[in-house]
Amino acid sequence: MSEKLAIIGSGPAGLTAAIYAARAFLEPLVFVGPEFGGQIAITTEVENYPGFPNGLQGPELTTAMREQAEKFGARIVEETIDQVDLSKRPFKLTSSNGTYEVDSLIIATGASPRRLGVPGEDQFIGRGVSYCATCDGFFFRNKEIIVVGGGDSAFQEGLFLTKFGSRVRIVHRRDEFRAGATLLRRAKDNPKIEFVTNSVIDRIDGNGKVKEVLLRNVKTGEKTTTPVEGVFVFVGHVPNTQLFKGQLAMDHEGYLTVNQHLHTNVPGVFAAGEAHDNWFKQAITSAGFGCMAAMEAEKFLADSQ
Ligand SMILES: Cc1cc2nc3c(=O)[nH]c(=O)nc-3n(C[C@H](O)[C@H](O)[C@H](O)COP(=O)(O)OP(=O)(O)OC[C@H]3O[C@@H](n4cnc5c(N)ncnc54)[C@H](O)[C@@H]3O)c2cc1C
């Protein structure tokens, strides 16, 4: 017998969809994937999620969401979906543990950090190159850190990294930052933070671990070799939608195409969060999309009975 609903992903979108679907007695299967809690679970202070005036840690938020979903009957499955067949219902989802048949599906696979794509980056991941300040900041106590990026994530994580590093240089390819005013002010006020604008990293070098980067000023072309031990990259995201290529409509960057009710081009398959949203990219908006997708899935199942 097929399951009523599966949700792929356990970030704010997937877990919120799970709460709503479970309360509608759909007993959803929630596939956790490589990262329980998604991106918000790798950050520290979340200060803008409504209901928490004193802020809270990312993992606290997703653990509470999980508890809430399980309380109403969501079934959390610690597996990653490797293959899908959406050609007809029931849809087939395959993990290393077997194949699941489902009548409806919510895709909440979110997004992953975009890489710089420069020589040395891949080689030094885990040896000085990182995409997660919470995970790796501790290893850079009293060390020189470079943060790459100019948006909220770069500033938020750069500020967090000042707890560890002797100095945190924020390297950004432009001379203006996209980060919000509050974060910008805090960074400017922080004596450990320096800004290196109009600059990019051309190469990361080291010997077993990162020792230096080659910086290039994009205006003057000047190149400087800069000693550094930690390179933290926050330059945007790519959606985790490879799995659905050729089966679901998506834009040129891979974001799933949905209508205003989050229906994909396949009836019974819905998308929620950063798998389709290339604009808002917040925990609260992703959670909102999760709620909407679950309500639509419930309606779809009721109508198709
Ligand atoms: C460093 C950082 C700090 C941030 N700080 C804030 C903040 O303060 N406030 C705020 O509102 N937002 C913040 N955000 C943004 C917020 O985290 C995201 O908008 C939100 O997490 C997106 O939710 P999502 O559920 O769509 O996707 P994600 O959080 O990306 O979750 C995707 C989920 O899909 C799963 N998955 C992927 N592929 C598969 C597969 N094949 N099978 C099964 N599961 C799979 C993953 O394991 C993961 O659980 C921050 C983001 C980052 C990176």
Short mmCIF file of C-alpha atoms and ligand atoms in Angstrom, two decimals:
data_model
loop_
_atom_site.label_atom_id
_atom_site.label_comp_id
_atom_site.label_asym_id
_atom_site.label_seq_id
_atom_site.Cartn_x
_atom_site.Cartn_y
_atom_site.Cartn_z
CA MET A 1 0.00 0.00 0.00
CA SER A 2 1.26 3.44 -0.82
CA GLU A 3 1.83 6.19 1.73
CA LYS A 4 -0.40 9.27 1.59
CA LEU A 5 2.36 11.86 1.67
CA ALA A 6 6.12 12.02 1.74
CA ILE A 7 8.17 15.13 2.45
CA ILE A 8 11.75 15.21 1.23
CA GLY A 9 13.80 17.45 3.51
CA SER A 10 13.90 18.33 7.20
CA GLY A 11 14.62 22.07 7.13
CA PRO A 12 12.06 24.69 8.23
CA ALA A 13 9.97 24.04 5.08
CA GLY A 14 9.91 20.25 5.42
CA LEU A 15 9.29 20.25 9.18
CA THR A 16 6.52 22.84 8.98
CA ALA A 17 4.88 20.87 6.17
CA ALA A 18 5.17 17.83 8.45
CA ILE A 19 3.39 19.61 11.34
CA TYR A 20 0.49 20.69 9.13
CA ALA A 21 0.21 17.37 7.29
CA ALA A 22 0.40 15.36 10.51
CA ARG A 23 -2.35 17.47 12.08
CA ALA A 24 -4.44 16.66 8.99
CA PHE A 25 -3.92 12.92 9.73
CA LEU A 26 -1.76 12.33 6.65
CA GLU A 27 0.93 10.59 8.75
CA PRO A 28 3.67 12.02 6.51
CA LEU A 29 7.00 10.34 6.01
CA VAL A 30 9.71 12.96 6.37
CA PHE A 31 13.04 12.11 4.77
CA VAL A 32 15.74 13.89 6.74
CA GLY A 33 18.50 13.86 4.11
CA PRO A 34 22.15 14.72 4.69
CA GLU A 35 21.47 17.51 7.20
CA PHE A 36 18.73 17.29 9.83
CA GLY A 37 17.22 20.75 10.29
CA GLY A 38 18.71 22.11 7.07
CA GLN A 39 20.62 25.36 6.83
CA ILE A 40 19.13 27.03 9.90
CA ALA A 41 20.50 24.17 12.02
CA ILE A 42 24.07 25.16 11.15
CA THR A 43 23.71 28.71 12.37
CA THR A 44 23.94 30.01 15.91
CA GLU A 45 21.79 32.93 16.90
CA VAL A 46 18.46 33.22 15.08
CA GLU A 47 17.08 36.62 16.03
CA ASN A 48 14.30 37.11 13.50
CA TYR A 49 12.11 34.04 13.89
CA PRO A 50 8.82 35.36 15.34
CA GLY A 51 7.93 34.28 18.85
CA PHE A 52 11.44 34.31 20.28
CA PRO A 53 12.20 37.86 21.46
CA ASN A 54 15.55 36.79 22.91
CA GLY A 55 16.55 34.78 19.86
CA LEU A 56 17.43 31.11 19.88
CA GLN A 57 19.99 28.72 18.45
CA GLY A 58 19.23 27.26 15.00
CA PRO A 59 19.28 23.62 16.19
CA GLU A 60 16.92 24.48 19.08
CA LEU A 61 14.38 25.73 16.56
CA THR A 62 14.51 22.66 14.31
CA THR A 63 14.52 20.23 17.23
CA ALA A 64 11.36 21.88 18.55
CA MET A 65 9.78 21.71 15.09
CA ARG A 66 10.61 18.00 14.89
CA GLU A 67 9.06 17.33 18.31
CA GLN A 68 5.94 19.20 17.27
CA ALA A 69 5.66 17.22 14.01
CA GLU A 70 6.24 13.86 15.70
CA LYS A 71 3.69 14.69 18.41
CA PHE A 72 1.00 14.75 15.70
CA GLY A 73 2.14 11.57 13.95
CA ALA A 74 4.82 12.58 11.42
CA ARG A 75 7.32 9.79 10.85
CA ILE A 76 10.89 11.02 10.58
CA VAL A 77 13.04 8.77 8.40
CA GLU A 78 16.82 9.22 8.64
CA GLU A 79 17.42 8.55 4.96
CA THR A 80 18.37 10.48 1.83
CA ILE A 81 16.34 10.02 -1.32
CA ASP A 82 18.66 9.11 -4.21
CA GLN A 83 16.18 8.54 -7.00
CA VAL A 84 12.58 9.44 -7.81
CA ASP A 85 10.08 8.29 -10.42
CA LEU A 86 7.35 10.90 -10.80
CA SER A 87 6.03 9.59 -14.13
CA LYS A 88 2.84 8.24 -12.55
CA ARG A 89 1.12 7.85 -9.19
CA PRO A 90 1.95 6.38 -6.83
CA PHE A 91 5.31 8.13 -7.10
CA LYS A 92 8.38 6.07 -6.28
CA LEU A 93 11.13 7.36 -3.98
CA THR A 94 14.29 5.34 -3.51
CA SER A 95 16.86 5.57 -0.74
CA SER A 96 19.70 3.20 0.12
CA ASN A 97 17.13 1.40 2.28
CA GLY A 98 14.56 0.63 -0.40
CA THR A 99 11.73 2.13 -2.45
CA TYR A 100 8.70 3.95 -1.06
CA GLU A 101 5.44 4.48 -2.94
CA VAL A 102 3.60 7.71 -2.18
CA ASP A 103 0.36 9.31 -3.39
CA SER A 104 1.65 12.86 -3.00
CA LEU A 105 4.99 14.52 -2.45
CA ILE A 106 6.36 17.74 -1.01
CA ILE A 107 9.86 18.63 -2.10
CA ALA A 108 11.64 20.65 0.59
CA THR A 109 15.23 19.84 -0.30
CA GLY A 110 16.39 23.44 0.16
CA ALA A 111 19.74 24.63 -1.04
CA SER A 112 23.45 24.13 -0.42
CA PRO A 113 26.30 26.64 -0.21
CA ARG A 114 27.69 27.81 -3.52
CA ARG A 115 31.41 27.26 -3.92
CA LEU A 116 33.92 29.82 -5.10
CA GLY A 117 35.22 27.48 -7.78
CA VAL A 118 38.86 28.53 -7.37
CA PRO A 119 41.96 26.30 -7.32
CA GLY A 120 42.63 24.89 -3.85
CA GLU A 121 39.04 25.23 -2.61
CA ASP A 122 38.02 21.57 -2.91
CA GLN A 123 41.42 20.34 -1.80
CA PHE A 124 41.26 22.28 1.49
CA ILE A 125 37.62 21.68 2.49
CA GLY A 126 37.85 20.62 6.14
CA ARG A 127 41.48 21.79 6.21
CA GLY A 128 40.82 25.50 6.44
CA VAL A 129 38.03 25.98 3.90
CA SER A 130 34.56 25.91 5.44
CA TYR A 131 30.95 26.83 4.67
CA CYS A 132 29.77 26.64 8.29
CA ALA A 133 31.03 28.95 11.02
CA THR A 134 29.14 27.13 13.78
CA CYS A 135 30.65 23.81 12.78
CA ASP A 136 34.25 24.92 12.29
CA GLY A 137 34.79 28.32 13.98
CA PHE A 138 36.17 26.67 17.10
CA PHE A 139 39.20 25.35 15.17
CA PHE A 140 40.37 28.86 14.41
CA ARG A 141 41.00 30.25 17.87
CA ASN A 142 43.48 33.15 17.66
CA LYS A 143 43.93 32.53 13.95
CA GLU A 144 43.52 34.73 10.90
CA ILE A 145 40.16 34.24 9.20
CA ILE A 146 38.82 35.41 5.87
CA VAL A 147 35.08 35.46 5.24
CA VAL A 148 34.03 35.69 1.59
CA GLY A 149 30.69 37.34 0.78
CA GLY A 150 28.74 40.54 1.26
CA GLY A 151 25.27 39.45 2.34
CA ASP A 152 23.55 38.73 5.66
CA SER A 153 25.10 35.27 6.03
CA ALA A 154 28.64 36.58 5.52
CA PHE A 155 28.12 39.29 8.14
CA GLN A 156 26.23 37.15 10.63
CA GLU A 157 28.81 34.39 10.46
CA GLY A 158 31.72 36.85 10.29
CA LEU A 159 30.54 38.41 13.55
CA PHE A 160 30.24 34.97 15.12
CA LEU A 161 33.77 34.12 14.00
CA THR A 162 35.21 37.12 15.88
CA LYS A 163 34.69 35.01 19.02
CA PHE A 164 37.48 32.78 17.77
CA GLY A 165 39.72 34.46 15.22
CA SER A 166 42.43 37.02 15.98
CA ARG A 167 41.09 38.98 13.01
CA VAL A 168 38.23 38.45 10.56
CA ARG A 169 38.58 40.02 7.12
CA ILE A 170 35.42 40.19 5.04
CA VAL A 171 36.39 39.93 1.38
CA HIS A 172 33.76 41.13 -1.06
CA ARG A 173 33.89 41.59 -4.83
CA ARG A 174 32.02 44.91 -4.71
CA ASP A 175 32.42 48.02 -2.59
CA GLU A 176 28.84 47.90 -1.31
CA PHE A 177 27.36 45.19 0.87
CA ARG A 178 23.94 43.56 0.60
CA ALA A 179 23.83 42.80 4.33
CA GLY A 180 21.10 44.50 6.39
CA ALA A 181 21.81 47.76 8.22
CA THR A 182 21.95 46.24 11.73
CA LEU A 183 24.51 43.61 10.80
CA LEU A 184 26.51 46.15 8.84
CA ARG A 185 26.65 48.49 11.83
CA ARG A 186 27.64 45.70 14.22
CA ALA A 187 30.43 44.59 11.88
CA LYS A 188 31.72 48.15 11.48
CA ASP A 189 31.72 48.58 15.25
CA ASN A 190 33.61 45.33 15.83
CA PRO A 191 37.37 45.98 16.21
CA LYS A 192 38.24 42.49 14.99
CA ILE A 193 36.53 42.95 11.63
CA GLU A 194 38.22 44.47 8.58
CA PHE A 195 36.79 44.91 5.09
CA VAL A 196 38.59 44.06 1.88
CA THR A 197 36.33 45.38 -0.87
CA ASN A 198 36.49 45.10 -4.67
CA SER A 199 38.45 41.90 -4.15
CA VAL A 200 38.17 38.21 -4.92
CA ILE A 201 40.14 35.12 -4.01
CA ASP A 202 41.93 33.72 -7.05
CA ARG A 203 43.61 30.76 -5.35
CA ILE A 204 43.87 29.02 -1.98
CA ASP A 205 47.25 27.54 -1.10
CA GLY A 206 48.71 25.54 1.73
CA ASN A 207 50.50 22.44 2.77
CA GLY A 208 48.04 19.95 4.27
CA LYS A 209 46.03 22.93 5.51
CA VAL A 210 45.35 26.46 4.32
CA LYS A 211 48.31 28.84 4.67
CA GLU A 212 47.53 31.69 2.28
CA VAL A 213 45.20 33.00 -0.39
CA LEU A 214 45.88 35.00 -3.52
CA LEU A 215 43.64 38.08 -3.45
CA ARG A 216 42.97 40.12 -6.58
CA ASN A 217 41.59 43.64 -6.61
CA VAL A 218 39.00 43.57 -9.40
CA LYS A 219 39.35 47.32 -10.01
CA THR A 220 43.14 47.65 -10.15
CA GLY A 221 44.09 44.05 -11.00
CA GLU A 222 46.62 44.13 -8.16
CA LYS A 223 47.36 40.69 -6.66
CA THR A 224 48.36 40.12 -3.04
CA THR A 225 49.36 36.91 -1.30
CA THR A 226 47.73 37.01 2.13
CA PRO A 227 48.56 34.60 4.98
CA VAL A 228 45.39 33.13 6.49
CA GLU A 229 44.31 29.92 8.23
CA GLY A 230 40.54 29.87 7.84
CA VAL A 231 38.55 30.70 4.71
CA PHE A 232 34.79 30.78 5.30
CA VAL A 233 32.68 31.05 2.15
CA PHE A 234 29.17 32.59 2.14
CA VAL A 235 28.46 33.49 -1.49
CA GLY A 236 24.96 32.20 -1.99
CA HIS A 237 23.35 28.87 -2.61
CA VAL A 238 22.38 26.37 -5.27
CA PRO A 239 19.08 24.50 -4.96
CA ASN A 240 19.21 20.77 -4.21
CA THR A 241 17.05 19.75 -7.14
CA GLN A 242 19.38 17.66 -9.34
CA LEU A 243 17.34 14.63 -8.36
CA PHE A 244 14.31 15.98 -10.21
CA LYS A 245 16.05 17.05 -13.43
CA GLY A 246 14.13 15.86 -16.48
CA GLN A 247 11.03 15.13 -14.35
CA LEU A 248 10.04 18.53 -12.96
CA ALA A 249 10.12 21.98 -14.54
CA MET A 250 12.86 24.22 -13.17
CA ASP A 251 14.56 27.48 -14.09
CA HIS A 252 18.10 27.80 -15.48
CA GLU A 253 19.56 27.83 -11.96
CA GLY A 254 17.66 24.71 -10.93
CA TYR A 255 14.95 26.32 -8.79
CA LEU A 256 11.72 24.33 -9.19
CA THR A 257 8.96 26.09 -11.09
CA VAL A 258 5.71 26.31 -9.12
CA ASN A 259 2.40 28.13 -9.41
CA GLN A 260 1.12 30.44 -6.68
CA HIS A 261 -0.16 27.42 -4.73
CA LEU A 262 3.22 25.68 -4.91
CA HIS A 263 2.10 23.02 -7.40
CA THR A 264 4.91 21.81 -9.65
CA ASN A 265 4.12 20.75 -13.21
CA VAL A 266 3.32 17.22 -11.95
CA PRO A 267 -0.07 16.97 -10.20
CA GLY A 268 0.40 15.78 -6.63
CA VAL A 269 3.98 17.07 -6.37
CA PHE A 270 4.48 20.32 -4.46
CA ALA A 271 7.60 22.32 -3.64
CA ALA A 272 8.32 24.36 -0.50
CA GLY A 273 11.19 26.58 0.62
CA GLU A 274 14.54 27.22 -1.00
CA ALA A 275 14.09 24.36 -3.48
CA HIS A 276 11.85 26.80 -5.37
CA ASP A 277 12.29 30.16 -3.63
CA ASN A 278 15.20 32.14 -4.97
CA TRP A 279 14.05 35.41 -3.44
CA PHE A 280 13.04 35.47 0.23
CA LYS A 281 15.34 32.73 1.57
CA GLN A 282 14.42 32.97 5.25
CA ALA A 283 13.50 30.37 7.83
CA ILE A 284 10.11 31.98 8.37
CA THR A 285 9.25 32.22 4.66
CA SER A 286 10.41 28.64 4.10
CA ALA A 287 8.26 27.53 7.02
CA GLY A 288 5.35 29.47 5.49
CA PHE A 289 5.85 27.72 2.17
CA GLY A 290 5.90 24.39 4.02
CA CYS A 291 2.54 25.19 5.56
CA MET A 292 1.07 26.12 2.17
CA ALA A 293 2.39 23.01 0.44
CA ALA A 294 0.93 20.75 3.15
CA MET A 295 -2.47 22.41 2.88
CA GLU A 296 -2.38 21.95 -0.89
CA ALA A 297 -1.31 18.30 -0.60
CA GLU A 298 -4.18 17.66 1.79
CA LYS A 299 -6.62 19.24 -0.67
CA PHE A 300 -5.13 17.30 -3.59
CA LEU A 301 -5.49 13.98 -1.74
CA ALA A 302 -9.07 14.77 -0.71
CA ASP A 303 -10.01 15.77 -4.29
CA SER A 304 -8.38 12.72 -5.85
CA GLN A 305 -10.14 10.15 -3.70
C1 LIG B 1 24.64 30.47 7.82
C2 LIG B 1 23.18 30.74 7.66
C3 LIG B 1 22.50 31.54 8.57
C4 LIG B 1 21.13 31.80 8.41
N1 LIG B 1 20.49 32.60 9.34
C5 LIG B 1 19.17 32.82 9.21
C6 LIG B 1 18.46 33.59 10.19
O1 LIG B 1 19.04 34.10 11.15
N2 LIG B 1 17.13 33.77 10.01
C7 LIG B 1 16.44 33.24 8.96
O2 LIG B 1 15.22 33.42 8.86
N3 LIG B 1 17.09 32.50 8.03
C8 LIG B 1 18.42 32.27 8.13
N4 LIG B 1 19.07 31.53 7.19
C9 LIG B 1 18.30 31.02 6.04
C10 LIG B 1 17.51 29.76 6.41
O3 LIG B 1 18.36 28.86 7.07
C11 LIG B 1 16.94 29.13 5.15
O4 LIG B 1 16.14 30.08 4.48
C12 LIG B 1 16.08 27.93 5.48
O5 LIG B 1 16.80 26.99 6.22
C13 LIG B 1 15.58 27.25 4.18
O6 LIG B 1 14.74 26.21 4.58
P1 LIG B 1 14.37 24.98 3.64
O7 LIG B 1 13.60 24.05 4.51
O8 LIG B 1 13.76 25.46 2.39
O9 LIG B 1 15.74 24.31 3.19
P2 LIG B 1 17.07 23.84 3.99
O10 LIG B 1 17.17 24.51 5.30
O11 LIG B 1 18.16 24.01 2.99
O12 LIG B 1 16.80 22.30 4.23
C14 LIG B 1 16.86 21.37 3.20
C15 LIG B 1 16.63 19.98 3.76
O13 LIG B 1 16.55 19.06 2.68
C16 LIG B 1 17.27 17.88 2.99
N5 LIG B 1 17.60 17.22 1.73
C17 LIG B 1 18.30 17.71 0.68
N6 LIG B 1 18.42 16.76 -0.29
C18 LIG B 1 17.73 15.67 0.17
C19 LIG B 1 17.50 14.37 -0.36
N7 LIG B 1 17.94 14.01 -1.55
N8 LIG B 1 16.79 13.49 0.40
C20 LIG B 1 16.31 13.86 1.61
N9 LIG B 1 16.49 15.08 2.16
C21 LIG B 1 17.22 15.96 1.45
C22 LIG B 1 18.46 18.40 3.80
O14 LIG B 1 19.01 17.36 4.59
C23 LIG B 1 17.77 19.46 4.65
O15 LIG B 1 17.20 18.86 5.79
C24 LIG B 1 20.42 31.24 7.33
C25 LIG B 1 21.11 30.42 6.42
C26 LIG B 1 22.45 30.17 6.57
C27 LIG B 1 23.18 29.28 5.59
#
